[in-house]
Coordinates of C-alpha atoms and ligand atoms in Angstrom, one line a residue:
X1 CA 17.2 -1.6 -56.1
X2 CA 13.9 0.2 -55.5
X3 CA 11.9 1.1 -59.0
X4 CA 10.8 3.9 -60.2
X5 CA 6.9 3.8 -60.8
X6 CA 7.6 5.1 -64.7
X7 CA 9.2 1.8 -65.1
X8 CA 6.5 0.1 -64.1
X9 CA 4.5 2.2 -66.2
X10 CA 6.2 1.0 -69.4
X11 CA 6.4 -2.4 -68.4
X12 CA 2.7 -2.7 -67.8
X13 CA 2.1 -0.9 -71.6
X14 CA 4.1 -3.0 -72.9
X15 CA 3.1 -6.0 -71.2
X16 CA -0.6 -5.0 -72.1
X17 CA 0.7 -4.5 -76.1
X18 CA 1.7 -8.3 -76.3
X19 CA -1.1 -9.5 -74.6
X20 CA -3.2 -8.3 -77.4
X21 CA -0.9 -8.9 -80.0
X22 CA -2.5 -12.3 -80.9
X23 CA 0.4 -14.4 -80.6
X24 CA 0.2 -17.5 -79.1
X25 CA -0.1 -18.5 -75.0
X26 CA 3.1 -19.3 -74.8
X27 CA 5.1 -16.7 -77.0
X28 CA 2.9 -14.4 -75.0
X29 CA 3.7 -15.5 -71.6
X30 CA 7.1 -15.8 -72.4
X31 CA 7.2 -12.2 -73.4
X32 CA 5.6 -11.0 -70.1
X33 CA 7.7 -13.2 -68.1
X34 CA 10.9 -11.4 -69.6
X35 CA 9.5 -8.4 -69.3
X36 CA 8.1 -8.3 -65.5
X37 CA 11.5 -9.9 -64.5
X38 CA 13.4 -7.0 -65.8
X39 CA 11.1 -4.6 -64.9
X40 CA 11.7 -5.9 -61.4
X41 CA 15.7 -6.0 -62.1
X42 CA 14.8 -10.0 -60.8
X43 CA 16.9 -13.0 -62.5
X44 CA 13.8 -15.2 -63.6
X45 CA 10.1 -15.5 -63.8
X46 CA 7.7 -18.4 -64.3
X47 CA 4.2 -18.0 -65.3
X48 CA 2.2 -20.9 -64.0
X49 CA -1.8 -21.8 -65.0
X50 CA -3.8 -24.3 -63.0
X51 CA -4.7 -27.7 -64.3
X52 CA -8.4 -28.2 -64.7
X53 CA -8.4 -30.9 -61.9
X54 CA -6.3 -28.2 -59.9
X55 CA -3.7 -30.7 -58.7
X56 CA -0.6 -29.4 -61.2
X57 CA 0.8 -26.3 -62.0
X58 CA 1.7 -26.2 -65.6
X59 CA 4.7 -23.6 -66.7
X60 CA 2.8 -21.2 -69.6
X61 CA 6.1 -18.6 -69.7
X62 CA 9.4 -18.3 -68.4
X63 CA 12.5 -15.8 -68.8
X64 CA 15.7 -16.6 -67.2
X65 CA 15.3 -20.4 -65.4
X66 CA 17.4 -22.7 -66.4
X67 CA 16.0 -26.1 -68.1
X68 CA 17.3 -28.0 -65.3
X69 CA 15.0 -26.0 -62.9
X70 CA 11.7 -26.3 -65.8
X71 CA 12.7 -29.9 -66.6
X72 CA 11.3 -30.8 -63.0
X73 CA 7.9 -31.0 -64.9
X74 CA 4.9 -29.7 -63.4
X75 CA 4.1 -28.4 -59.8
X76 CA 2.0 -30.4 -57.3
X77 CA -0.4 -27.7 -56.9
X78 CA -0.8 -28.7 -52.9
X79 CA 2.6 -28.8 -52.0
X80 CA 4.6 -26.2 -54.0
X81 CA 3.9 -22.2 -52.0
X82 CA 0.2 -23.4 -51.6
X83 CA -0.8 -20.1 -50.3
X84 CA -0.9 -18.4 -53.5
X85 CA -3.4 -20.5 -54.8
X86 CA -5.4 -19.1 -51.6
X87 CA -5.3 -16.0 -53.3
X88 CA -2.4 -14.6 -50.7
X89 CA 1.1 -12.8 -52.0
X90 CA 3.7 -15.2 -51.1
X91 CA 7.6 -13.8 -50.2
X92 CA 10.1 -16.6 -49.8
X93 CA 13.6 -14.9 -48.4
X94 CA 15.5 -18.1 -48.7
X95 CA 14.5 -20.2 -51.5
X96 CA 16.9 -23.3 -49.8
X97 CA 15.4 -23.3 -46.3
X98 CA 12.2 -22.3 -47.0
X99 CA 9.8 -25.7 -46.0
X100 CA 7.2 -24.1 -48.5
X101 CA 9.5 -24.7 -51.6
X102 CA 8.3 -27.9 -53.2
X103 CA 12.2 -28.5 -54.8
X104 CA 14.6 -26.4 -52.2
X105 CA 17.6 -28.5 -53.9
X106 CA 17.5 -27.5 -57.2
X107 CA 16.8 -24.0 -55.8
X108 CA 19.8 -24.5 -54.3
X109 CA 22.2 -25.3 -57.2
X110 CA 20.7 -23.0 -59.4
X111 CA 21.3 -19.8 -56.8
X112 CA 18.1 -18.8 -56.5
X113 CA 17.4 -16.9 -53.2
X114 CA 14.3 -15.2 -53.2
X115 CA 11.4 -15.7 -54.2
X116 CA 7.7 -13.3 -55.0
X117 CA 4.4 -15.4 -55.8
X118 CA 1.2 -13.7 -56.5
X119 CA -1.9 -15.7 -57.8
X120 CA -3.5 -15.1 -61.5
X121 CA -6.8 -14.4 -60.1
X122 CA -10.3 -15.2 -62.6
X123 CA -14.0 -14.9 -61.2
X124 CA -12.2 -14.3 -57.6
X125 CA -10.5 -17.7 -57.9
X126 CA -6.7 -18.7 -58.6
X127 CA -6.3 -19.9 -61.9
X128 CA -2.7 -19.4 -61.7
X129 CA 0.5 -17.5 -60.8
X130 CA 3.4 -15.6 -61.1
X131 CA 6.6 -15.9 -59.5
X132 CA 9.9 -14.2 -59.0
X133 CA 13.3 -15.1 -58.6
X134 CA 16.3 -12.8 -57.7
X135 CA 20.0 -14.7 -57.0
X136 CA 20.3 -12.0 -54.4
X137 CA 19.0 -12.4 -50.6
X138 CA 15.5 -9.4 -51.7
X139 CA 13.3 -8.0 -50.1
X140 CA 10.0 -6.8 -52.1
X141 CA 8.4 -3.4 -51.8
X142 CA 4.9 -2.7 -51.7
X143 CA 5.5 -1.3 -55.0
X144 CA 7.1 -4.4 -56.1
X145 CA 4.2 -6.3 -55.2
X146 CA 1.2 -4.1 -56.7
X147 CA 3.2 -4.1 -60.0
X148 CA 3.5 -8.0 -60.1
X149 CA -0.5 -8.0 -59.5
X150 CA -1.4 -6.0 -62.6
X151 CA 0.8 -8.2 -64.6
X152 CA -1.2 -11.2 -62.7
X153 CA -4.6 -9.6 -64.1
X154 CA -3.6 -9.3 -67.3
X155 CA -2.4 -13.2 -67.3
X156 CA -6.1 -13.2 -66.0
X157 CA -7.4 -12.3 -69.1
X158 CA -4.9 -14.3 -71.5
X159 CA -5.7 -17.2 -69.5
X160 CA -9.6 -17.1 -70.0
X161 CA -8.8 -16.3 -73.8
X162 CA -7.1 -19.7 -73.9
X163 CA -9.6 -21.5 -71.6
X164 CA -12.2 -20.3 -74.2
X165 CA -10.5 -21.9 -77.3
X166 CA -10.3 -25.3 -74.7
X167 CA -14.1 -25.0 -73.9
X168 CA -14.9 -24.7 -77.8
X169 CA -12.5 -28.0 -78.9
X170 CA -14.1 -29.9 -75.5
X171 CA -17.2 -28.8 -76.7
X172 CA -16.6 -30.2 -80.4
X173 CA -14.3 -33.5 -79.5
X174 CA -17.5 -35.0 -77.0
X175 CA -20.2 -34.0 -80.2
X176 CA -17.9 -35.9 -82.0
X177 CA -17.7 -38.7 -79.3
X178 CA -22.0 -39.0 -79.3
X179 CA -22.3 -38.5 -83.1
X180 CA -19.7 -41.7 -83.3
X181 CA -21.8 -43.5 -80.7
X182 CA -25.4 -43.1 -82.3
X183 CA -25.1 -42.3 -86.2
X184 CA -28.6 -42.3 -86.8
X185 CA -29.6 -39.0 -84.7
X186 CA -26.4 -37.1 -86.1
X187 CA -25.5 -33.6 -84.3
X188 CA -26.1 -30.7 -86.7
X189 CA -23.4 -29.5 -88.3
X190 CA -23.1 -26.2 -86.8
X191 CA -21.9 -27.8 -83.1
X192 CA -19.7 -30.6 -84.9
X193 CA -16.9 -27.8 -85.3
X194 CA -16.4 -24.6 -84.8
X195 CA -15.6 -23.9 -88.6
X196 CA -16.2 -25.0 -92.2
X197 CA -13.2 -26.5 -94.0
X198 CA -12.1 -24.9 -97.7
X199 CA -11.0 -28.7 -97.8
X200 CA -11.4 -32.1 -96.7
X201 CA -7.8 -32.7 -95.7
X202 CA -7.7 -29.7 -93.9
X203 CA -10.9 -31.5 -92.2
X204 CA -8.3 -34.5 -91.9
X205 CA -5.7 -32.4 -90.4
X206 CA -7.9 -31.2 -88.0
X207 CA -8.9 -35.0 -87.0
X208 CA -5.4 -35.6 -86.5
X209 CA -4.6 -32.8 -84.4
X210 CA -7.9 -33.7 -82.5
X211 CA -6.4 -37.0 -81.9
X212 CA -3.1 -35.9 -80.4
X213 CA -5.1 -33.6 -78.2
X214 CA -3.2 -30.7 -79.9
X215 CA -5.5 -27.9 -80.0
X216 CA -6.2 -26.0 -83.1
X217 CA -7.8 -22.4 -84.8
X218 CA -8.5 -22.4 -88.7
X219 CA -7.2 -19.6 -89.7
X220 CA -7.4 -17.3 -87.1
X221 CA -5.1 -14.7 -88.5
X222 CA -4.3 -12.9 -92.0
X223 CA -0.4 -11.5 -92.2
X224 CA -0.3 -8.4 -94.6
X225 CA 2.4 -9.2 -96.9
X226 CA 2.6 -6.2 -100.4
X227 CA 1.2 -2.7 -99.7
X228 CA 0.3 -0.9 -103.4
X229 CA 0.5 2.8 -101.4
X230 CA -1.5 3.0 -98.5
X231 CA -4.0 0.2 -99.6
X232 CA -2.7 -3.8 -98.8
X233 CA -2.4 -5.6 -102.2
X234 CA -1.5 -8.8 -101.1
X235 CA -2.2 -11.3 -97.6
X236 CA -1.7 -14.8 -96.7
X237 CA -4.0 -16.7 -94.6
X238 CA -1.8 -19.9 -93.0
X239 CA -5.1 -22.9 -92.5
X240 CA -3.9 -23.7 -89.0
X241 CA -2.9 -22.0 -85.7
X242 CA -1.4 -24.4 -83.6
X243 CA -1.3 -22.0 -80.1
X244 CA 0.7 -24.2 -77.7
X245 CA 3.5 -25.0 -80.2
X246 CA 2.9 -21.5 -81.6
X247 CA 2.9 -22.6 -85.1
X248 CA 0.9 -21.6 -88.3
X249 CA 1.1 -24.9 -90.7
X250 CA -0.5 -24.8 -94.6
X251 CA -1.5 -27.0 -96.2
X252 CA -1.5 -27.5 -99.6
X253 CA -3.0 -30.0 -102.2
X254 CA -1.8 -27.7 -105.0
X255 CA -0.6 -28.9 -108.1
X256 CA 3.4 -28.3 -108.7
X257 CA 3.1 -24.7 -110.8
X258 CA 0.8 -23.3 -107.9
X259 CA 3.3 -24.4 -104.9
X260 CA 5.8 -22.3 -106.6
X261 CA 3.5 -19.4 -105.9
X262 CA 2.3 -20.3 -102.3
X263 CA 6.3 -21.0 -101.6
X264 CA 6.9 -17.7 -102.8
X265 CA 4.2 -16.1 -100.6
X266 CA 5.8 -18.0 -97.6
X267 CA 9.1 -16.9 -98.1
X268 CA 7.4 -13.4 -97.7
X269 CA 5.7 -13.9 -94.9
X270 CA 9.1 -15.2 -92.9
X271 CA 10.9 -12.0 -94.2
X272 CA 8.5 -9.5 -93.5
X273 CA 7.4 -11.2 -90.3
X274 CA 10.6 -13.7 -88.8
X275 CA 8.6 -14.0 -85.4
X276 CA 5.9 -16.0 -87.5
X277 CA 6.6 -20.1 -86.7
X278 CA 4.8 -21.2 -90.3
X279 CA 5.3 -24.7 -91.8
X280 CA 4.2 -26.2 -95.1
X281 CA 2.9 -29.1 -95.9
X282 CA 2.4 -30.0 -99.6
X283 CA 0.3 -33.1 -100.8
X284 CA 3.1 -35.5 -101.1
X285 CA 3.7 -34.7 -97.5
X286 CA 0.2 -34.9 -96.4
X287 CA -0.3 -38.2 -98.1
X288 CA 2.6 -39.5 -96.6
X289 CA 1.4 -38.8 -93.0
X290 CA -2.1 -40.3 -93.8
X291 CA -0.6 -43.2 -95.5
X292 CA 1.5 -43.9 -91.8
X293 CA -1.9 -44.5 -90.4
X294 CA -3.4 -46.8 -93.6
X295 CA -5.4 -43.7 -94.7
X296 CA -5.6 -41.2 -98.3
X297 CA -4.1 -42.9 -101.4
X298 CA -1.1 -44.7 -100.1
X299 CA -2.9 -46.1 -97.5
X300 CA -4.2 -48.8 -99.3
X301 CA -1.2 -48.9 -102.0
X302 CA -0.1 -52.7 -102.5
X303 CA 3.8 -52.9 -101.4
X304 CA 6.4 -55.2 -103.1
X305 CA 8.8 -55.7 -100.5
X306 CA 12.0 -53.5 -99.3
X307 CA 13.7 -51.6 -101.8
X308 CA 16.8 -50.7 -100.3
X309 CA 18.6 -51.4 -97.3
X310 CA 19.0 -47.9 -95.6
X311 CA 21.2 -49.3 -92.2
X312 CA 22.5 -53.0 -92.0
X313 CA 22.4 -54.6 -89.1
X314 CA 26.3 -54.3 -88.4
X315 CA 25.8 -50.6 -88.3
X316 CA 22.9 -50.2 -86.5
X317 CA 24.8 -52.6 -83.9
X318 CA 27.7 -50.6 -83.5
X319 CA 25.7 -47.0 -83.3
X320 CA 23.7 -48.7 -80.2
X321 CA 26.9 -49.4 -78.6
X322 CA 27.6 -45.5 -79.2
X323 CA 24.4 -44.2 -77.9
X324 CA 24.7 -46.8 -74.8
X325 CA 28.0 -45.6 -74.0
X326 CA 27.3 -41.6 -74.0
X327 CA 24.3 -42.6 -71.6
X328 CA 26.3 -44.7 -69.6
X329 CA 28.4 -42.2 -69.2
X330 CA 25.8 -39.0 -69.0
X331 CA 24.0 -41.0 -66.0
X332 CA 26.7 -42.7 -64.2
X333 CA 26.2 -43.4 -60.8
X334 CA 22.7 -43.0 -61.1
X335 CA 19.7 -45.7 -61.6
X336 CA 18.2 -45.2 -65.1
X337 CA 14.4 -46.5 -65.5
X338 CA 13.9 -47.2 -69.6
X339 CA 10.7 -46.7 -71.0
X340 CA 9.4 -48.0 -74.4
X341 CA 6.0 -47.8 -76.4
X342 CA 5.2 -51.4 -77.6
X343 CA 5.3 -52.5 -80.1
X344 CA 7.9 -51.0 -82.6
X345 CA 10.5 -50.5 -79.9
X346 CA 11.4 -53.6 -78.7
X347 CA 14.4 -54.6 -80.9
X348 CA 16.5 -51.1 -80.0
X349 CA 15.1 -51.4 -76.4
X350 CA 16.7 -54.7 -76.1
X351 CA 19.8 -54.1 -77.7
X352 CA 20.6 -50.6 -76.1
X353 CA 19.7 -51.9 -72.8
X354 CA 21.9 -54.7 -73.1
X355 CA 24.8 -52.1 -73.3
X356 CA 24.0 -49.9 -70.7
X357 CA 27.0 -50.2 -67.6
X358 CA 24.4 -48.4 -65.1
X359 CA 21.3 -50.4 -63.3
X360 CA 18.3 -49.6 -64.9
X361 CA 15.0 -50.9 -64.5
X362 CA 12.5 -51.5 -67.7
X363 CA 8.9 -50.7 -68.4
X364 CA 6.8 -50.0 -71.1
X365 CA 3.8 -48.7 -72.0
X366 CA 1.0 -48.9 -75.3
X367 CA -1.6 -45.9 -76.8
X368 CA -4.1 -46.2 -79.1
X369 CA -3.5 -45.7 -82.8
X370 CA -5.1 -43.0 -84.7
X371 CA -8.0 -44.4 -87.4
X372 CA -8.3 -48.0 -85.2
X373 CA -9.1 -46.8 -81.7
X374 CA -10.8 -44.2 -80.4
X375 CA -11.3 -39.9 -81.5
X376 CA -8.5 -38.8 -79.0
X377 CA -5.3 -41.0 -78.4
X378 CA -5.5 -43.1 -75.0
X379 CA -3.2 -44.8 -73.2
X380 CA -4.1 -48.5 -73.6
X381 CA -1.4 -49.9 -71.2
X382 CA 0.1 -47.8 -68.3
X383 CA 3.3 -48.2 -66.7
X384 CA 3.5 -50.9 -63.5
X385 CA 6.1 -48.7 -61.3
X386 CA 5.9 -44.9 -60.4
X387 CA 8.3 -42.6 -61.8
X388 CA 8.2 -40.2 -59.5
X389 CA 11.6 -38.9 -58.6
X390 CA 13.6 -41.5 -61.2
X391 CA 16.0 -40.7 -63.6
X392 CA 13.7 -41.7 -66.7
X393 CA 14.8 -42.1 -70.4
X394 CA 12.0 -42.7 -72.6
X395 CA 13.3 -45.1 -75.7
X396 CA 12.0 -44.3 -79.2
X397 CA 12.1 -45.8 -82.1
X398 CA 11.4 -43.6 -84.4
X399 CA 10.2 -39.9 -83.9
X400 CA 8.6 -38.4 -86.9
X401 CA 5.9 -35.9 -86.5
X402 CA 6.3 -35.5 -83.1
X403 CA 2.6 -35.9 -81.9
X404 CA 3.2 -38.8 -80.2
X405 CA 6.4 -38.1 -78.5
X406 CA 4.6 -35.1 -77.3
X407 CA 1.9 -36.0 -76.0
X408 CA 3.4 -39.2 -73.9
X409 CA 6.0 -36.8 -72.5
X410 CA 3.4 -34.7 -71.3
X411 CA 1.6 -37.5 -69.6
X412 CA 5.4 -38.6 -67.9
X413 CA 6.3 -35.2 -66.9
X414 CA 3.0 -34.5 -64.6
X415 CA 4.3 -37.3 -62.8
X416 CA 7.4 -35.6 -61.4
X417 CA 10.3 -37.9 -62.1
X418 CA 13.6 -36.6 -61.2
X419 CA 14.7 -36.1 -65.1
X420 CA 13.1 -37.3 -68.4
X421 CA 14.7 -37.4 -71.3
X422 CA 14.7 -38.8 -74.9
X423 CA 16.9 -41.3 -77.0
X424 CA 15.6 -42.0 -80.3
X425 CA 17.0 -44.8 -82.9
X426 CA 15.6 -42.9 -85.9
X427 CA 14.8 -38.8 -86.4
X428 CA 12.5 -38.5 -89.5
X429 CA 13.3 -34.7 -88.3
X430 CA 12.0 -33.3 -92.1
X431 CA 8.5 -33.7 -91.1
X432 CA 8.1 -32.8 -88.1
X433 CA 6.0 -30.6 -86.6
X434 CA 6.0 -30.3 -83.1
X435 CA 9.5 -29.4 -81.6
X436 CA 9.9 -32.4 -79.2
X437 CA 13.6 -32.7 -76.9
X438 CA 16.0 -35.2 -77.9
X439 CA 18.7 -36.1 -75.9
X440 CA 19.9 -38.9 -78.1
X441 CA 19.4 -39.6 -81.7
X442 CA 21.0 -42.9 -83.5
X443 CA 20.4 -41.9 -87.0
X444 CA 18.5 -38.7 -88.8
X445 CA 16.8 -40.6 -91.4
X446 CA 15.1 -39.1 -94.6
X447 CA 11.8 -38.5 -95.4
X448 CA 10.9 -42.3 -96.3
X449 CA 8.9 -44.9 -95.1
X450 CA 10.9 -47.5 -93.3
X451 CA 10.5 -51.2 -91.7
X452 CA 12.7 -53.9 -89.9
X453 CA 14.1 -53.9 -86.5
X454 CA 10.9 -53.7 -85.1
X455 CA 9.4 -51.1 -87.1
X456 CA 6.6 -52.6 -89.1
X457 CA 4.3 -51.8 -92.1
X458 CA 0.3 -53.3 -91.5
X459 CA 2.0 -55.7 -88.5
X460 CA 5.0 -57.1 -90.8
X461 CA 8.4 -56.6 -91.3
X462 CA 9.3 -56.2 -88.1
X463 CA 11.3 -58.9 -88.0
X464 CA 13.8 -57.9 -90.3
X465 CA 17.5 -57.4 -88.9
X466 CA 17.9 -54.6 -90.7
X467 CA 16.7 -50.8 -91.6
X468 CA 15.5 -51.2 -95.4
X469 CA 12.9 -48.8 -97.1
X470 CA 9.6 -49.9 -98.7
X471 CA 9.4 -51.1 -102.3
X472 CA 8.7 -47.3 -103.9
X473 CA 6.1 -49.2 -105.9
X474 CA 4.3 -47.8 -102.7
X475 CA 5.1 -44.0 -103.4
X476 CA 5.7 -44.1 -107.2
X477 CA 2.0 -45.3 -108.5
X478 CA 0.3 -42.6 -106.7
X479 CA 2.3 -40.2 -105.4
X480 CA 1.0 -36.9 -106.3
X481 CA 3.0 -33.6 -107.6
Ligands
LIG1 P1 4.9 -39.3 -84.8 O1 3.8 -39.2 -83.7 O2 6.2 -38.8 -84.4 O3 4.4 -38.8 -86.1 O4 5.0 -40.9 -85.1 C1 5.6 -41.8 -84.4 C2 5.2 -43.2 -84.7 O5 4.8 -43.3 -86.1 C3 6.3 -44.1 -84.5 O6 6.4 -44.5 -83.2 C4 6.0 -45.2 -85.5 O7 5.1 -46.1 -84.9 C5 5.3 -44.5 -86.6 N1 6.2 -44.2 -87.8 C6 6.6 -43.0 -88.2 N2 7.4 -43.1 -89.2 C7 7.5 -44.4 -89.5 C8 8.2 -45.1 -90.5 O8 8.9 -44.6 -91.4 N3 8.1 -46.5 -90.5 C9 7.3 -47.1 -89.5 N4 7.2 -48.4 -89.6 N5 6.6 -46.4 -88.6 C10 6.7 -45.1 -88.6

């Protein structure tokens, strides 16, 4: 079992290649995760960074774990192999037994016997860590162990990188907080972001983003695409990095002739480079999203009723009785606590629940909408029971970008329930950008805005027994090419 140290060797070169390679934190920690684990001929690594309050441990890269064991959300930082925050090397030769082991259960099913912690160590305090995970009973060699460190100081570095980006959007979003608050004595434009936008929906993509607490870089990277010789001929510069989905996103407000040209030079950029995550989105789509929130063109477009009924209530009624049934059956014998965001919800919640043979307790919470309430979305009603260690199924009903999805789950998950998962009525999955789970989907819907069965356009509608889509006097008039 024991390693040679040119093994180590290559592993730590290559490990040091991808941290510079400029991908994003979690492509990158992902890498070095698969790589220290088989460098260490282990069965699974986790790379773990420290909240800012220092009370969870959130995963930043994994090779080998099964979701079951990464779906218990984040770690309590106090209770889960504490020492290694105290900057000490932690060995663990019986994952199952072991009091330190925050979750020795699901250790347990998943055959995990040993265990290696070391801490991610910046300025001389833990930031983070890295653990190991054999199958086999393993002991670790002091070779082991010194290796495992070096990868820890590189995570070091990576760690600060990203820290730095955080400091610089913190920075920005609380100018942008005082400049709201007192108008007259506006902050100079140099602090109010960290860049100059080519345009101003790139400026309102970046408010967006800002919103969902999705952090951002404006074009942080050029991708070579046509070489004439030695000398490069042609590059594309995507407007967005989006580091913690690790996705480039364009946007365009081109007219029709010029897409065809963009398109062409993203079609390049996935052949050349298929690792690159790049997503475009063209005016119609931008509007679109602005328009959801009563914003750009469309926002303020008069609408002349539904157009079309898309799913009647007889259908929607029977594929309820579909999803309630899988769940019944995925959770049976277990309590299932529902959760729904008000308001748009509440027709699926009541129906689906009504279906459900399982006991399941109800609770629901509201956030703040993006253009009405406040620069970064809050949540405006929290639940009234905990969730720690319940079975939790979070009812949607509709999913669309994903922001919002993403960023509630987020906020569920740091409270350890037992599992959390998603059933959605409607999957607007053609425009979305951020790659949320869901464990149940009524109907994938097409790109089109639509009201009834609680879903609502300005407050209205939502009364409607059925699925329709909007009057496209809403989208013809001024939708753009
Ligand atoms: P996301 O964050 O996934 O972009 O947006 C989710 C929220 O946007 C939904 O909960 C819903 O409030 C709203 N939404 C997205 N698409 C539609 C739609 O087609 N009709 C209505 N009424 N609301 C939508």
């Amino acid at each position: 079992m024991a390693r040679s140290r040119g093994s180590y060797y290559s592993a730590l070169k290559r490990i040091t290649r991808v941290a510079n390679s400029g991908f994003g934190l979690k492509k990158t920690c992902n890498s070095i995760a698969k790589s220290a684990a088989r460098a260490m001929q282990a069965n699974g690594c986790r790379i773990l960074s420290l909240s800012s309050q220092k009370e969870y441990l959130i995963t930043v890269g994994t090779y080998g774990l099964s979701d079951l064991y990464l779906k218990k959300g984040p770690l309590d930082a106090r209770k889960s192999l504490p020492d290694i925050l105290d900057g000490k090397v932690v060995y663990i030769a019986d994952a199952a037994t072991d009091d330190r082991v925050q979750h020795p259960q699901t250790a347990l099913s998943q055959g995990i016997s040993s265990i290696l912690g070391v801490p991610v160590l910046g300025k001389g305090q833990a930031i983070g860590e890295i653990r190991i995970y054999t199958r086999e009973p393993r002991q670790f060699s002091e070779a082991d162990k010194s290796f495992l460190l070096s990868v820890a100081d590189t995570c070091a570095v990576i760690f600060e990188r990203a820290e730095l980006h955080q400091l610089l959007q913190k920075d920005y979003r609380a100018d942008e907080r005082r400049r709201k608050a007192s108008p007259a004595s506006p902050v100079p434009t140099s602090t109010l972001r960290p860049t100059t936008f080519a345009h101003s929906s790139e400026e309102d993509f970046a408010r967006l983003l800002d919103f969902y607490c999705i952090d951002w870089l404006y074009e942080p990277r050029s991708f070579p695409l046509r070489w004439e010789g030695d000398k490069l001929a042609e590059m594309f510069t995507p407007d967005f990095y989006l580091p913690e989905l690790d996705l480039y996103v364009e946007l365009t407000t081109l007219r029709q002739n010029l897409l065809t040209e963009k398109n062409r030079k993203l079609r390049q950029l996935r052949e050349l480079h298929p690792e690159v995550n790049v997503r475009l989105l063209n005016k119609s789509d931008f509007i679109k999203l602005l328009a959801k929130y009563g914003y750009g063109p469309l926002g303020e477009a008069k609408v002349e009723g539904v157009d079309r009924v898309l799913y009647s209530h007889a259908q929607i009624q029977r594929r309820v009785r579909t999803l309630a049934r899988r769940i019944s059956d995925d959770y049976a014998g277990q309590r299932l606590m529902l959760i729904g965001i008000l308001k748009g919800v509440v027709c699926f919640m009541a129906d689906l629940m009504q279906h459900l043979s399982l006991p399941v307790t109800l609770d629901f919470m509201a956030i703040s909408y993006y253009g009405r309430d406040d620069e970064v979305v809050e949540i405006t009603r929290d639940l009234d029971t905990s969730i720690t260690g319940q079975h939790v199924l979070m009812v949607e009903d509709i999913v669309d970008t994903g922001m919002t999805l993403n960023y509630i789950l987020g906020h569920l998950s740091a409270h350890n329930p037992a599992s959390l998962s998603v059933c959605t009525l409607l999957d607007k999955r053609a425009r979305r950008l951020v790659n949320v789970p869901l464990g149940y989907v009524g109907f994938e819907i097409p790109d089109e805005f639509v009201v009834g069965y609680g879903l609502d356009y300005k407050g209205e509608y939502r009364n409607l027994p059925f699925i329709g889509i909007l009057h496209p006097e809403l989208i013809k008039g001024e939708s753009p090419q």
